[in-house]
């Protein structure tokens, strides 16, 4: 029988690092905004889920699944948003920023097994 002690080292075997830039940005209404997310995985992977969320706790603004050898699946994005994937960087672009676009944006990446 397998115990949890065996599973814990296996779960940590593939390190995933995600960084965002810019950290903070002030924008004038009508501007186009580009937010970057750099995804580094130290081991081979089969599938990543990448989502951009605004003000954590709400649903995803943009989401896609990424395969290492194939193009990204078409992203599902809110209006005025565009998601681009150029490994190892994902960019969320917002066209014609408006007052209600203000908030905290988070790039959330999940390594699927």
C-alpha positions as a Markdown table, in Angstrom:
| # | Residue | x | y | z |
|---|---|---|---|---|
| 1 | Unk | 0.0 | 0.0 | 0.0 |
| 2 | Unk | 1.3 | 3.5 | -0.9 |
| 3 | Unk | 1.4 | 6.1 | 1.8 |
| 4 | Unk | 1.4 | 9.9 | 1.6 |
| 5 | Unk | 5.1 | 10.0 | 2.4 |
| 6 | Unk | 5.7 | 8.5 | -1.1 |
| 7 | Unk | 3.5 | 11.0 | -2.9 |
| 8 | Unk | 4.8 | 14.2 | -1.4 |
| 9 | Unk | 8.3 | 14.0 | -3.0 |
| 10 | Unk | 6.7 | 13.2 | -6.4 |
| 11 | Unk | 4.4 | 16.3 | -6.2 |
| 12 | Unk | 7.4 | 18.6 | -5.8 |
| 13 | Unk | 9.4 | 17.0 | -8.6 |
| 14 | Unk | 8.3 | 19.5 | -11.2 |
| 15 | Unk | 8.9 | 23.1 | -10.2 |
| 16 | Unk | 6.7 | 25.8 | -11.7 |
| 17 | Unk | 7.6 | 29.5 | -11.5 |
| 18 | Unk | 5.3 | 32.3 | -12.6 |
| 19 | Unk | 6.2 | 36.0 | -12.6 |
| 20 | Unk | 4.2 | 39.0 | -13.8 |
| 21 | Unk | 5.3 | 42.3 | -15.3 |
| 22 | Unk | 4.7 | 45.1 | -14.9 |
| 23 | Unk | 4.0 | 44.8 | -11.2 |
| 24 | Unk | 1.9 | 48.0 | -11.2 |
| 25 | Unk | 0.6 | 50.1 | -14.0 |
| 26 | Unk | -1.3 | 53.4 | -14.2 |
| 27 | Unk | -3.3 | 53.8 | -17.4 |
| 28 | Unk | -5.3 | 56.6 | -19.0 |
| 29 | Unk | -8.8 | 55.8 | -20.2 |
| 30 | Unk | -8.7 | 54.7 | -23.8 |
| 31 | Unk | -5.2 | 53.3 | -23.6 |
| 32 | Unk | -4.2 | 49.8 | -24.7 |
| 33 | Unk | -2.7 | 47.8 | -21.8 |
| 34 | Unk | -0.4 | 44.8 | -22.0 |
| 35 | Unk | 0.3 | 42.6 | -19.0 |
| 36 | Unk | 2.9 | 39.9 | -19.1 |
| 37 | Unk | 3.2 | 36.5 | -17.4 |
| 38 | Unk | 6.4 | 34.5 | -17.6 |
| 39 | Unk | 5.9 | 30.7 | -17.0 |
| 40 | Unk | 9.0 | 28.6 | -16.3 |
| 41 | Unk | 8.7 | 24.8 | -15.7 |
| 42 | Unk | 11.9 | 22.9 | -14.8 |
| 43 | Unk | 10.7 | 19.5 | -15.9 |
| 44 | Unk | 8.9 | 18.3 | -19.0 |
| 45 | Unk | 5.1 | 18.8 | -18.9 |
| 46 | Unk | 2.1 | 17.8 | -20.8 |
| 47 | Unk | -0.6 | 20.3 | -20.0 |
| 48 | Unk | -0.8 | 23.8 | -18.3 |
| 49 | Unk | -3.9 | 25.7 | -17.6 |
| 50 | Unk | -3.3 | 29.5 | -17.8 |
| 51 | Unk | -5.9 | 32.0 | -16.6 |
| 52 | Unk | -6.0 | 35.7 | -16.0 |
| 53 | Unk | -8.2 | 36.8 | -13.2 |
| 54 | Unk | -9.1 | 40.2 | -11.9 |
| 55 | Unk | -9.6 | 40.9 | -8.2 |
| 56 | Unk | -9.1 | 37.3 | -7.1 |
| 57 | Unk | -12.4 | 35.6 | -6.2 |
| 58 | Unk | -14.1 | 36.4 | -9.4 |
| 59 | Unk | -14.2 | 34.2 | -12.5 |
| 60 | Unk | -11.4 | 34.1 | -15.1 |
| 61 | Unk | -11.2 | 36.9 | -17.6 |
| 62 | Unk | -9.2 | 34.7 | -20.0 |
| 63 | Unk | -8.4 | 31.0 | -19.9 |
| 64 | Unk | -6.6 | 28.5 | -22.1 |
| 65 | Unk | -4.9 | 25.1 | -21.9 |
| 66 | Unk | -1.3 | 24.9 | -23.2 |
| 67 | Unk | 0.5 | 21.9 | -24.6 |
| 68 | Unk | 4.3 | 22.0 | -25.0 |
| 69 | Unk | 4.3 | 20.9 | -28.6 |
| 70 | Unk | 1.1 | 22.4 | -29.9 |
| 71 | Unk | -0.4 | 25.8 | -30.4 |
| 72 | Unk | -2.5 | 27.1 | -27.5 |
| 73 | Unk | -6.2 | 26.2 | -27.6 |
| 74 | Unk | -8.3 | 29.2 | -28.5 |
| 75 | Unk | -8.5 | 31.3 | -25.4 |
| 76 | Unk | -11.9 | 32.1 | -23.8 |
| 77 | Unk | -11.7 | 35.9 | -23.1 |
| 78 | Unk | -14.0 | 38.6 | -21.9 |
| 79 | Unk | -14.7 | 41.4 | -24.4 |
| 80 | Unk | -11.9 | 43.8 | -25.3 |
| 81 | Unk | -9.3 | 41.2 | -24.1 |
| 82 | Unk | -6.8 | 39.2 | -26.1 |
| 83 | Unk | -4.4 | 36.5 | -24.8 |
| 84 | Unk | -1.2 | 35.6 | -26.7 |
| 85 | Unk | 1.2 | 32.8 | -25.9 |
| 86 | Unk | 4.8 | 33.0 | -27.0 |
| 87 | Unk | 6.6 | 30.5 | -24.7 |
| 88 | Unk | 7.5 | 31.1 | -22.0 |
| 89 | Unk | 5.5 | 34.4 | -22.0 |
| 90 | Unk | 1.7 | 34.9 | -22.0 |
| 91 | Unk | 0.5 | 38.5 | -22.7 |
| 92 | Unk | -3.0 | 39.8 | -21.8 |
| 93 | Unk | -3.9 | 42.8 | -23.9 |
| 94 | Unk | -6.8 | 45.1 | -23.0 |
| 95 | Unk | -8.1 | 47.4 | -25.6 |
| 96 | Unk | -9.5 | 50.9 | -24.7 |
| 97 | Unk | -9.1 | 50.8 | -20.9 |
| 98 | Unk | -12.1 | 52.1 | -19.0 |
| 99 | Unk | -12.6 | 53.1 | -15.3 |
| 100 | Unk | -14.1 | 49.7 | -14.4 |
| 101 | Unk | -11.0 | 47.9 | -15.6 |
| 102 | Unk | -9.1 | 49.2 | -12.6 |
| 103 | Unk | -8.1 | 46.4 | -10.2 |
| 104 | Unk | -5.6 | 43.7 | -9.4 |
| 105 | Unk | -4.8 | 41.3 | -12.2 |
| 106 | Unk | -3.3 | 37.9 | -11.5 |
| 107 | Unk | -1.9 | 35.3 | -13.9 |
| 108 | Unk | -2.8 | 31.9 | -12.5 |
| 109 | Unk | -1.0 | 28.8 | -13.9 |
| 110 | Unk | -1.8 | 25.3 | -13.0 |
| 111 | Unk | 0.2 | 22.3 | -14.0 |
| 112 | Unk | -2.3 | 19.5 | -14.9 |
| 113 | Unk | -1.4 | 15.9 | -14.4 |
